Short mmCIF file of C-alpha atoms and ligand atoms in Angstrom, two decimals:
data_model
loop_
_atom_site.label_atom_id
_atom_site.label_comp_id
_atom_site.label_asym_id
_atom_site.label_seq_id
_atom_site.Cartn_x
_atom_site.Cartn_y
_atom_site.Cartn_z
CA MET A 1 0.00 0.00 0.00
CA ILE A 2 2.70 2.45 1.02
CA PRO A 3 5.32 2.92 -1.66
CA ARG A 4 8.90 2.50 -0.54
CA ARG A 5 10.78 5.60 0.50
CA ARG A 6 12.06 7.78 -2.27
CA PHE A 7 14.87 10.26 -1.85
CA LEU A 8 15.21 12.18 -5.06
CA MET A 9 17.97 14.66 -5.59
CA GLY A 10 17.98 17.70 -7.86
CA SER A 11 16.22 17.38 -11.17
CA LEU A 12 14.94 13.93 -10.30
CA ALA A 13 12.32 15.52 -8.07
CA SER A 14 8.82 15.07 -9.39
CA ALA A 15 7.70 17.71 -11.87
CA ALA A 16 4.33 17.68 -10.12
CA PHE A 17 6.11 19.30 -7.22
CA ALA A 18 7.22 22.43 -9.12
CA ALA A 19 7.15 25.38 -6.74
CA PRO A 20 3.81 27.20 -7.00
CA ALA A 21 3.76 30.87 -7.95
CA GLY A 22 4.55 33.13 -5.03
CA PHE A 23 6.45 30.38 -3.27
CA VAL A 24 8.87 32.07 -0.86
CA ARG A 25 12.10 30.16 -0.52
CA GLY A 26 13.70 29.58 2.86
CA ALA A 27 17.38 28.81 3.28
CA PRO A 28 19.08 26.94 0.42
CA VAL A 29 18.27 23.29 0.93
CA ALA A 30 20.91 20.61 0.60
CA PHE A 31 20.48 17.58 2.82
CA SER A 32 23.33 15.27 3.67
CA ALA A 33 20.85 12.39 3.91
CA ASP A 34 17.14 11.68 3.54
CA PRO A 35 15.38 14.17 5.86
CA PHE A 36 12.16 12.09 5.98
CA THR A 37 13.55 9.39 8.28
CA LEU A 38 10.60 9.58 10.69
CA GLY A 39 7.93 8.94 8.09
CA VAL A 40 4.68 10.82 7.57
CA ALA A 41 1.42 10.95 9.50
CA SER A 42 -2.04 12.44 9.40
CA GLY A 43 -4.53 13.14 12.14
CA CYS A 44 -7.56 14.95 13.50
CA PRO A 45 -9.83 14.14 10.53
CA ARG A 46 -12.81 16.41 9.92
CA GLN A 47 -15.27 16.31 7.03
CA ASP A 48 -13.34 18.86 5.01
CA ARG A 49 -9.85 18.93 6.53
CA ILE A 50 -7.05 16.93 8.05
CA ILE A 51 -3.70 17.57 9.70
CA LEU A 52 -0.58 16.36 7.85
CA TRP A 53 2.64 15.75 9.75
CA THR A 54 6.26 15.12 9.05
CA ARG A 55 9.59 16.28 10.43
CA LEU A 56 12.88 17.00 8.68
CA ALA A 57 15.50 14.95 10.51
CA PRO A 58 18.43 13.64 8.45
CA GLN A 59 20.10 12.54 11.71
CA PRO A 60 17.04 11.67 13.77
CA LEU A 61 18.73 10.15 16.82
CA ASP A 62 21.15 13.03 17.28
CA GLY A 63 19.04 16.18 17.51
CA GLY A 64 17.74 15.89 13.96
CA GLY A 65 20.80 17.04 12.03
CA MET A 66 19.15 20.22 10.73
CA TRP A 67 20.58 23.72 10.60
CA ASP A 68 19.08 26.69 12.48
CA ALA A 69 17.48 28.47 9.51
CA PRO A 70 13.86 27.85 8.48
CA VAL A 71 13.10 25.47 5.63
CA ASP A 72 9.99 25.61 3.49
CA VAL A 73 8.24 22.28 3.07
CA GLU A 74 5.68 21.84 0.33
CA TRP A 75 2.80 19.41 0.81
CA GLN A 76 0.24 17.91 -1.53
CA VAL A 77 -2.98 15.99 -1.01
CA ALA A 78 -4.29 14.03 -3.98
CA GLU A 79 -7.35 11.99 -4.80
CA ASP A 80 -5.18 9.26 -6.26
CA GLU A 81 -2.01 7.50 -5.35
CA ALA A 82 -0.23 8.77 -8.48
CA PHE A 83 -0.93 12.40 -7.49
CA SER A 84 -2.55 13.21 -10.81
CA ARG A 85 -5.60 14.84 -9.18
CA ILE A 86 -4.39 17.30 -6.53
CA ALA A 87 -7.08 18.23 -4.00
CA SER A 88 -5.12 20.54 -1.72
CA ARG A 89 -1.59 21.88 -1.48
CA GLY A 90 0.47 24.39 0.43
CA VAL A 91 3.79 25.35 1.95
CA VAL A 92 4.78 25.30 5.62
CA ARG A 93 7.83 27.11 6.91
CA THR A 94 9.53 24.77 9.40
CA THR A 95 11.81 26.16 12.07
CA ALA A 96 14.41 24.87 14.49
CA GLY A 97 12.11 25.98 17.33
CA LEU A 98 9.69 23.20 16.31
CA ALA A 99 12.43 20.72 15.37
CA HIS A 100 11.58 21.38 11.71
CA SER A 101 8.29 19.57 12.15
CA VAL A 102 5.33 20.18 9.85
CA HIS A 103 1.73 20.49 11.05
CA ALA A 104 -0.14 21.41 7.88
CA GLU A 105 -3.89 21.72 7.78
CA ALA A 106 -5.16 20.51 4.43
CA THR A 107 -8.57 22.07 3.80
CA GLY A 108 -11.21 21.97 1.09
CA LEU A 109 -11.46 18.17 1.16
CA ARG A 110 -14.56 16.05 0.64
CA PRO A 111 -16.07 13.93 3.42
CA ASP A 112 -15.48 10.20 3.81
CA ARG A 113 -12.87 9.96 1.14
CA LEU A 114 -9.45 8.39 0.82
CA TYR A 115 -6.61 10.79 0.06
CA TRP A 116 -2.88 10.40 -0.49
CA TYR A 117 -0.35 12.96 0.68
CA ARG A 118 3.37 13.69 0.53
CA PHE A 119 5.89 16.40 1.29
CA ARG A 120 8.85 17.93 -0.48
CA ALA A 121 11.77 19.84 0.99
CA GLY A 122 14.18 21.06 -1.65
CA PRO A 123 15.14 17.99 -3.65
CA ALA A 124 13.84 15.49 -1.09
CA LEU A 125 10.49 13.81 -1.51
CA SER A 126 8.77 12.09 1.39
CA PRO A 127 7.13 8.68 1.41
CA VAL A 128 3.44 8.75 0.51
CA GLY A 129 0.81 8.54 3.24
CA ARG A 130 -2.82 7.60 2.92
CA THR A 131 -5.59 9.13 4.96
CA ARG A 132 -9.34 9.50 5.15
CA THR A 133 -11.65 12.39 5.98
CA ALA A 134 -14.53 12.04 8.43
CA PRO A 135 -17.88 11.02 6.96
CA ALA A 136 -20.78 13.50 6.75
CA GLU A 137 -23.34 10.79 7.33
CA SER A 138 -23.22 7.11 8.13
CA ALA A 139 -24.09 4.97 5.19
CA ARG A 140 -21.50 2.35 6.06
CA PRO A 141 -19.86 0.81 9.13
CA PHE A 142 -17.08 2.81 10.79
CA ARG A 143 -13.92 0.96 11.83
CA PHE A 144 -11.13 2.04 14.09
CA ALA A 145 -8.36 0.60 16.23
CA PHE A 146 -7.17 1.83 19.59
CA ALA A 147 -3.74 1.30 21.08
CA SER A 148 -1.46 2.43 23.90
CA CYS A 149 1.72 1.68 25.83
CA GLN A 150 4.64 0.92 23.54
CA GLN A 151 7.78 0.44 25.62
CA TYR A 152 10.42 0.15 22.91
CA GLU A 153 12.80 -2.13 24.80
CA GLN A 154 10.27 -4.68 26.00
CA GLY A 155 9.03 -5.75 22.60
CA TYR A 156 8.64 -5.10 18.90
CA PHE A 157 5.83 -3.07 17.35
CA ALA A 158 4.58 -6.00 15.25
CA ALA A 159 1.05 -5.11 16.35
CA TYR A 160 1.30 -1.99 14.18
CA ARG A 161 2.24 -4.00 11.12
CA ASP A 162 -0.90 -6.04 11.59
CA MET A 163 -2.93 -2.88 12.17
CA ALA A 164 -1.55 -1.16 9.04
CA ALA A 165 -2.79 -4.02 6.85
CA ARG A 166 -6.40 -3.63 8.01
CA ASP A 167 -9.19 -1.57 6.52
CA LEU A 168 -9.63 1.17 9.13
CA ASP A 169 -11.02 4.69 9.17
CA LEU A 170 -9.03 5.82 12.19
CA VAL A 171 -6.51 4.92 14.87
CA VAL A 172 -6.90 6.27 18.41
CA HIS A 173 -3.76 6.32 20.55
CA LEU A 174 -4.41 6.55 24.28
CA GLY A 175 -0.96 7.35 25.59
CA ASP A 176 2.44 6.01 26.60
CA TYR A 177 3.56 6.57 23.01
CA ILE A 178 7.10 6.77 24.37
CA TYR A 179 8.50 5.68 27.72
CA GLU A 180 10.90 7.87 29.58
CA LYS A 181 12.31 5.00 31.63
CA SER A 182 13.57 1.47 31.34
CA TRP A 183 12.50 -1.46 33.47
CA GLY A 184 11.84 -5.15 33.14
CA SER A 185 14.02 -7.84 31.65
CA HIS A 186 14.48 -9.69 28.35
CA HIS A 187 14.70 -6.45 26.37
CA VAL A 188 14.76 -6.87 22.60
CA ARG A 189 16.35 -3.44 21.94
CA GLN A 190 17.65 -0.51 23.95
CA HIS A 191 16.91 3.15 24.57
CA GLY A 192 20.68 3.50 24.80
CA VAL A 193 20.47 6.60 27.01
CA GLY A 194 18.90 7.48 30.36
CA ILE A 195 15.68 9.28 31.29
CA PRO A 196 15.10 12.37 29.12
CA THR A 197 14.57 15.71 30.83
CA THR A 198 15.58 18.27 28.18
CA LEU A 199 13.82 19.09 24.92
CA GLU A 200 16.69 17.64 22.87
CA GLU A 201 16.60 14.40 24.88
CA PHE A 202 12.84 14.07 24.44
CA ARG A 203 13.19 14.75 20.70
CA ASN A 204 15.76 11.98 20.43
CA ARG A 205 13.47 9.59 22.33
CA TYR A 206 10.57 10.28 19.93
CA ALA A 207 12.93 9.87 16.99
CA LEU A 208 14.05 6.48 18.31
CA TYR A 209 10.47 5.25 18.67
CA LYS A 210 9.39 6.72 15.36
CA SER A 211 12.30 5.09 13.56
CA ASP A 212 10.32 1.85 13.92
CA HIS A 213 8.97 0.94 10.49
CA ASP A 214 5.86 -0.82 11.74
CA LEU A 215 4.86 2.28 13.71
CA GLN A 216 5.57 4.42 10.65
CA ALA A 217 3.40 2.13 8.53
CA ALA A 218 0.41 2.50 10.87
CA HIS A 219 0.79 6.28 10.78
CA ALA A 220 1.09 6.32 6.99
CA ALA A 221 -2.01 4.13 6.55
CA PHE A 222 -4.67 5.95 8.64
CA PRO A 223 -5.41 9.25 10.34
CA TRP A 224 -4.80 9.19 14.09
CA LEU A 225 -6.25 10.83 17.15
CA SER A 226 -3.85 10.85 20.05
CA VAL A 227 -3.61 11.83 23.68
CA TRP A 228 -0.74 11.39 26.09
CA ASP A 229 -0.64 9.50 29.36
CA ASP A 230 2.12 9.69 31.99
CA HIS A 231 5.18 8.17 30.33
CA GLU A 232 5.39 10.87 27.67
CA VAL A 233 6.61 12.96 30.63
CA MET A 234 7.31 10.94 33.77
CA ASP A 235 5.92 7.84 35.46
CA ASP A 236 2.59 8.41 37.28
CA TYR A 237 2.78 12.19 37.34
CA ALA A 238 -0.26 14.21 38.31
CA ASN A 239 -0.48 17.76 37.00
CA ASP A 240 2.64 19.44 38.47
CA ARG A 241 3.45 16.59 40.88
CA SER A 242 5.86 13.74 40.39
CA TYR A 243 7.07 11.24 42.95
CA THR A 244 10.55 11.35 41.42
CA VAL A 245 11.05 15.09 40.79
CA ARG A 246 9.43 16.57 43.88
CA ASP A 247 9.92 20.26 43.16
CA PRO A 248 6.88 21.33 41.06
CA ALA A 249 8.79 24.17 39.37
CA GLN A 250 11.54 21.80 38.30
CA PHE A 251 9.00 19.18 37.20
CA LEU A 252 7.07 21.71 35.10
CA LYS A 253 10.26 22.51 33.15
CA ILE A 254 10.50 18.84 32.25
CA ARG A 255 6.78 18.74 31.43
CA ALA A 256 7.21 21.73 29.10
CA ALA A 257 10.03 19.99 27.21
CA ALA A 258 8.05 16.74 27.06
CA TYR A 259 4.82 18.36 25.84
CA GLN A 260 6.76 20.32 23.23
CA ALA A 261 8.42 17.15 21.89
CA TYR A 262 5.07 15.32 21.85
CA TYR A 263 3.54 18.10 19.78
CA GLU A 264 6.51 18.14 17.42
CA HIS A 265 6.12 14.43 16.69
CA MET A 266 2.39 13.91 16.41
CA PRO A 267 -0.19 14.89 13.77
CA LEU A 268 -1.80 17.46 16.05
CA PRO A 269 -3.41 20.75 15.04
CA PRO A 270 -1.53 24.01 15.67
CA SER A 271 -4.11 24.69 18.44
CA ALA A 272 -2.41 21.94 20.47
CA ARG A 273 0.97 23.65 20.39
CA PRO A 274 2.24 24.02 23.98
CA ARG A 275 2.70 27.35 25.68
CA GLY A 276 5.31 26.60 28.28
CA ALA A 277 4.15 23.61 30.31
CA ASP A 278 0.52 23.89 29.10
CA ALA A 279 -1.10 22.41 26.02
CA THR A 280 -4.72 21.74 25.14
CA ILE A 281 -5.11 18.30 23.58
CA TYR A 282 -8.65 17.33 24.63
CA GLU A 283 -11.02 17.58 21.69
CA HIS A 284 -14.32 16.48 20.19
CA TYR A 285 -14.47 14.69 16.84
CA ARG A 286 -17.60 13.80 14.88
CA PHE A 287 -17.85 10.97 12.40
CA GLY A 288 -21.18 11.56 10.69
CA ASP A 289 -24.19 10.65 12.78
CA MET A 290 -22.56 7.33 13.67
CA LEU A 291 -20.06 8.43 16.24
CA ASP A 292 -18.78 11.18 18.50
CA VAL A 293 -15.28 10.78 19.92
CA LEU A 294 -14.49 12.73 23.07
CA LEU A 295 -10.76 12.68 23.57
CA LEU A 296 -9.78 13.46 27.17
CA ASP A 297 -6.58 14.54 28.92
CA ASP A 298 -6.67 13.13 32.43
CA ARG A 299 -2.99 13.87 33.27
CA GLN A 300 -2.44 17.58 32.93
CA TYR A 301 -5.15 18.92 35.24
CA ARG A 302 -5.68 16.21 37.84
CA SER A 303 -5.49 16.62 41.61
CA ALA A 304 -2.44 15.25 43.40
CA SER A 305 -2.57 11.52 44.12
CA ALA A 306 -4.59 10.53 47.19
CA CYS A 307 -3.42 8.54 50.20
CA VAL A 308 0.26 8.34 49.19
CA GLY A 309 1.72 11.63 50.42
CA SER A 310 4.50 12.45 47.99
CA GLY A 311 5.13 8.76 47.26
CA ARG A 312 4.27 6.67 44.22
CA PRO A 313 0.51 6.32 43.53
CA THR A 314 0.34 2.55 43.49
CA TRP A 315 -1.88 -0.04 45.25
CA VAL A 316 -2.43 1.40 48.70
CA SER A 317 -5.11 1.15 51.37
CA ASP A 318 -7.98 3.58 51.26
CA CYS A 319 -7.96 6.90 53.11
CA ALA A 320 -10.45 9.72 53.67
CA GLY A 321 -8.70 12.07 51.21
CA ARG A 322 -9.55 9.83 48.25
CA THR A 323 -13.24 10.67 48.44
CA ASP A 324 -12.77 14.42 48.87
CA GLU A 325 -15.46 16.02 46.72
CA THR A 326 -13.09 18.63 45.29
CA ARG A 327 -10.71 16.10 43.73
CA THR A 328 -10.62 16.29 39.96
CA MET A 329 -9.29 14.11 37.15
CA LEU A 330 -10.00 16.43 34.20
CA GLY A 331 -9.84 19.84 35.86
CA GLU A 332 -12.88 22.06 36.17
CA LYS A 333 -12.64 23.58 32.70
CA GLN A 334 -12.32 20.27 30.85
CA GLU A 335 -15.04 18.74 33.01
CA GLN A 336 -17.46 21.52 32.06
CA TRP A 337 -16.40 21.24 28.43
CA LEU A 338 -17.06 17.49 28.51
CA ASP A 339 -20.49 17.98 30.06
CA ALA A 340 -21.40 20.51 27.35
CA ARG A 341 -20.14 18.23 24.58
CA LEU A 342 -22.05 15.26 25.96
CA ARG A 343 -25.16 17.44 25.99
CA GLU A 344 -24.80 18.37 22.33
CA SER A 345 -23.30 15.23 20.80
CA ARG A 346 -25.70 13.47 18.46
CA GLY A 347 -23.86 10.36 17.34
CA ARG A 348 -25.41 6.94 17.66
CA TRP A 349 -22.29 5.89 19.55
CA THR A 350 -20.31 8.07 21.95
CA ILE A 351 -16.70 7.04 22.47
CA VAL A 352 -15.12 8.52 25.58
CA ALA A 353 -11.42 8.04 24.83
CA GLN A 354 -9.29 8.40 27.94
CA GLN A 355 -6.08 7.03 29.35
CA THR A 356 -6.83 4.26 31.82
CA LEU A 357 -9.39 1.84 33.29
CA MET A 358 -12.48 3.74 34.43
CA ALA A 359 -14.26 0.84 36.14
CA GLN A 360 -13.54 0.25 39.80
CA ASP A 361 -10.74 -2.23 40.45
CA LYS A 362 -10.86 -2.73 44.21
CA ARG A 363 -8.51 -5.21 45.89
CA ASP A 364 -9.24 -6.50 49.35
CA GLY A 365 -6.30 -6.22 51.75
CA ASP A 366 -5.82 -7.11 55.41
CA ASP A 367 -6.49 -3.49 56.36
CA GLY A 368 -9.52 -3.00 54.09
CA PRO A 369 -9.82 -2.15 50.38
CA HIS A 370 -6.78 -1.14 48.33
CA PHE A 371 -6.97 1.04 45.23
CA TRP A 372 -4.59 1.94 42.41
CA MET A 373 -4.31 5.63 43.22
CA ASP A 374 -3.00 6.67 39.79
CA GLY A 375 -6.25 5.63 38.04
CA TRP A 376 -9.91 6.67 38.32
CA ASP A 377 -10.16 4.75 41.60
CA GLY A 378 -8.02 7.53 43.07
CA TYR A 379 -10.61 10.06 41.87
CA PRO A 380 -13.99 8.44 42.60
CA ASN A 381 -16.02 11.65 42.73
CA ALA A 382 -14.59 12.89 39.45
CA ARG A 383 -15.62 9.55 37.93
CA ARG A 384 -19.08 9.83 39.45
CA ARG A 385 -19.51 13.31 37.95
CA LEU A 386 -18.52 11.99 34.52
CA LEU A 387 -20.99 9.12 34.79
CA ASP A 388 -23.65 11.56 36.04
CA SER A 389 -23.11 13.60 32.86
CA LEU A 390 -23.60 10.53 30.66
CA VAL A 391 -26.87 9.76 32.45
CA ALA A 392 -28.13 13.36 32.67
CA HIS A 393 -27.70 13.94 28.93
CA ARG A 394 -29.03 10.48 28.07
CA ARG A 395 -26.09 9.76 25.85
CA ARG A 396 -27.03 6.99 23.53
CA ASN A 397 -24.55 4.12 23.69
CA PRO A 398 -21.64 5.52 25.65
CA ILE A 399 -18.48 3.43 25.24
CA VAL A 400 -15.38 4.22 27.28
CA ILE A 401 -12.01 3.16 25.85
CA GLY A 402 -8.72 3.20 27.72
CA GLY A 403 -5.14 1.97 27.97
CA ASP A 404 -2.46 2.29 30.67
CA ARG A 405 -3.11 -1.03 32.38
CA HIS A 406 -1.23 -3.24 29.91
CA ALA A 407 -4.12 -5.69 30.02
CA PHE A 408 -7.33 -6.26 28.12
CA PHE A 409 -10.44 -5.40 30.13
CA ALA A 410 -14.15 -5.34 29.34
CA ALA A 411 -16.44 -3.84 31.95
CA ASP A 412 -20.02 -2.80 32.58
CA LEU A 413 -19.91 0.71 34.01
CA LYS A 414 -22.52 1.09 36.73
CA HIS A 415 -23.87 4.47 37.73
CA ASP A 416 -23.12 3.50 41.31
CA LEU A 417 -20.01 1.34 41.18
CA ALA A 418 -20.55 0.20 44.76
CA ARG A 419 -23.78 -1.52 43.64
CA PRO A 420 -22.77 -4.15 41.11
CA ASP A 421 -26.40 -5.22 40.62
CA GLY A 422 -27.44 -1.71 39.54
CA PRO A 423 -28.11 -0.75 35.92
CA THR A 424 -25.24 -0.61 33.44
CA ILE A 425 -25.01 2.86 31.91
CA ALA A 426 -21.93 2.51 29.72
CA THR A 427 -19.57 -0.15 28.42
CA GLU A 428 -15.83 -0.02 28.81
CA PHE A 429 -13.00 -1.63 26.85
CA VAL A 430 -9.32 -1.33 27.67
CA GLY A 431 -6.78 -2.35 25.05
CA THR A 432 -3.68 -4.10 26.25
CA SER A 433 -0.24 -2.65 25.47
CA ILE A 434 1.46 -2.63 22.10
CA SER A 435 4.63 -3.92 23.76
CA SER A 436 4.85 -2.95 27.46
CA ASP A 437 5.08 -5.69 30.09
CA GLY A 438 1.73 -6.75 31.54
CA PRO A 439 0.54 -7.37 35.10
CA SER A 440 0.96 -10.67 36.89
CA GLU A 441 -1.50 -13.50 36.49
CA SER A 442 -2.50 -13.25 40.17
CA SER A 443 -3.23 -9.52 39.86
CA VAL A 444 -5.57 -10.13 36.95
CA ARG A 445 -7.23 -13.03 38.77
CA LYS A 446 -7.87 -10.80 41.80
CA ALA A 447 -9.33 -8.05 39.63
CA LEU A 448 -11.88 -10.46 38.19
CA ALA A 449 -12.67 -12.13 41.52
CA GLU A 450 -13.25 -8.93 43.48
CA ASN A 451 -14.96 -6.70 40.91
CA PRO A 452 -18.12 -8.28 39.49
CA HIS A 453 -18.67 -5.53 36.89
CA LEU A 454 -15.40 -6.56 35.19
CA ALA A 455 -16.55 -8.91 32.45
CA TYR A 456 -13.08 -9.80 31.19
CA ALA A 457 -9.46 -9.24 32.10
CA ARG A 458 -6.33 -10.69 30.57
CA GLY A 459 -2.81 -9.38 31.10
CA ASP A 460 -0.50 -11.89 29.46
CA ARG A 461 -0.89 -10.74 25.86
CA ARG A 462 0.25 -7.67 23.96
CA GLY A 463 -1.66 -6.11 21.07
CA TYR A 464 -4.52 -3.67 20.56
CA ALA A 465 -8.27 -3.48 20.03
CA THR A 466 -10.43 -3.02 16.94
CA VAL A 467 -13.92 -1.52 16.91
CA GLU A 468 -16.57 -1.75 14.21
CA LEU A 469 -19.67 0.40 14.54
CA ASP A 470 -22.88 0.14 12.57
CA ALA A 471 -26.47 1.13 13.20
CA ARG A 472 -27.13 -1.83 15.47
CA HIS A 473 -23.88 -3.07 16.94
CA CYS A 474 -20.52 -2.05 18.32
CA THR A 475 -18.19 -5.01 17.83
CA VAL A 476 -14.91 -4.95 19.72
CA GLY A 477 -12.06 -7.36 18.95
CA PHE A 478 -9.14 -7.91 21.28
CA GLU A 479 -6.23 -8.51 18.88
CA ALA A 480 -3.23 -10.24 20.44
CA LEU A 481 0.33 -10.90 19.31
CA ASP A 482 1.60 -14.46 19.56
CA ASP A 483 4.99 -13.20 20.76
CA VAL A 484 5.93 -9.56 21.32
CA LYS A 485 9.62 -10.53 21.35
CA ASP A 486 9.32 -11.69 17.73
CA ALA A 487 9.46 -8.79 15.25
CA ARG A 488 7.48 -10.87 12.73
CA SER A 489 4.88 -12.18 15.15
CA THR A 490 1.39 -12.77 13.87
CA VAL A 491 -1.73 -11.36 15.52
CA ARG A 492 -4.80 -13.37 16.39
CA ARG A 493 -8.12 -12.34 17.86
CA LEU A 494 -8.43 -13.40 21.49
CA THR A 495 -12.09 -12.65 21.90
CA THR A 496 -14.93 -10.54 20.52
CA PHE A 497 -17.50 -8.46 22.39
CA VAL A 498 -20.69 -6.93 21.09
CA VAL A 499 -22.64 -3.99 22.48
CA GLU A 500 -26.11 -3.68 21.04
CA ASP A 501 -27.64 -0.33 20.19
CA GLY A 502 -29.63 0.84 23.21
CA ALA A 503 -28.41 -1.96 25.49
CA PRO A 504 -25.19 -1.04 27.33
CA GLY A 505 -23.00 -3.87 28.55
CA ALA A 506 -20.31 -6.11 27.08
CA LYS A 507 -21.63 -9.37 25.66
CA THR A 508 -19.34 -12.04 24.36
CA ALA A 509 -19.99 -12.48 20.64
FE1 FE B 601 1.88 2.16 29.84
CA1 CA B 602 0.42 4.95 31.85
#
């Protein structure tokens, strides 16, 4: 599907890429090597527009290898793979301040249509990407995949090769796109350097991950929506708090560098560009009248972790602070935004795309219940307010998707999670990890034994989830790699769930 990389010098460059009239040239462009080493990507599909991404990086693992001056990058979107029918084109001036990344908004497109796109910088031509605009209505099923948690050292990204070969409208990435730290054993490859804290170090970490050809293939095949979780910055951070860097001012400097590098490497709109340590990445996407996707950021605005002091928010026994009414997961502004969007969304299916498991995962300990304080269980009133919103606005078919846990979960979300026999108001699915190590067998067994609303949990397999939506069903497949340590591993479906229109709850297909 994706043509092999082409690096054309001088007059070999495609005539179709002749500079348009009025084209303002940046610095003279002469690359020592192919600048398109990190591939191409598209994202944030709307009916008439889409974001196109690439980055000029002839030496990707060593700061990029670009000079300080700006470079103009031309982009084209075509209706055909041969680029004979151009639908949209433009020029973006890339700068060293954004690591010579491109975030071009291609406009004037038609809904629900395949497009091909590419970039040119001087004599260098990028690989071709394929993308698809959002539909205006819903005459056909809508298919997407969701993924998260791709620790580079712990396994290969073979799941993305499988994903890239599918027929999908969209990929949703729910965070831990990079990992800042190393742990575990039996690594198949290495970060090679320590924990990044500066912008240059974060750029190099993204470049390392994005040098993976299977990941590049999944980006080049479909438009993505993406949100970060903790490891794009630092393990289990909450807003300006980290259990490893305890000074909030010092931590926010790291967060600013990390957010900046995330923006530079993802197909995000210019509106998501960070200002210092702040960046707005939560957003609402519509896919005809079939689907609304509400993409949440539950890291940047959350209250400090409960019951752990300044320690790591892990499994700890309950404390009074956890149920403080003022605790927030989304922050007040995003919470109000979400409530308003739930009120006005009209899709048959509502996907709430967030980072982690929303369902309660209580573990009985000798001293009473234990909770994982980094997840929604550490923020029970914030979760209750979100579920209240779903009920108050009578959202039709709410489906929550998440990552973070490195395990597959299916759950029936109850309005009152303490009453497992109460009505189910939403259905939840958590994809496993692309490559990150999973939880122990006993942990997963406990989760299932002690939480009756959890319909399924499995932590020993890596992979991702697929979702197919039509007028009557939401069908979710848990797609699992045979062996994450094998770069050529095949993927097989572990199990399939169906949610019927108007009847929340995960049923085994
Ligand atoms: Fe993770
Ligand atoms: Ca995480």
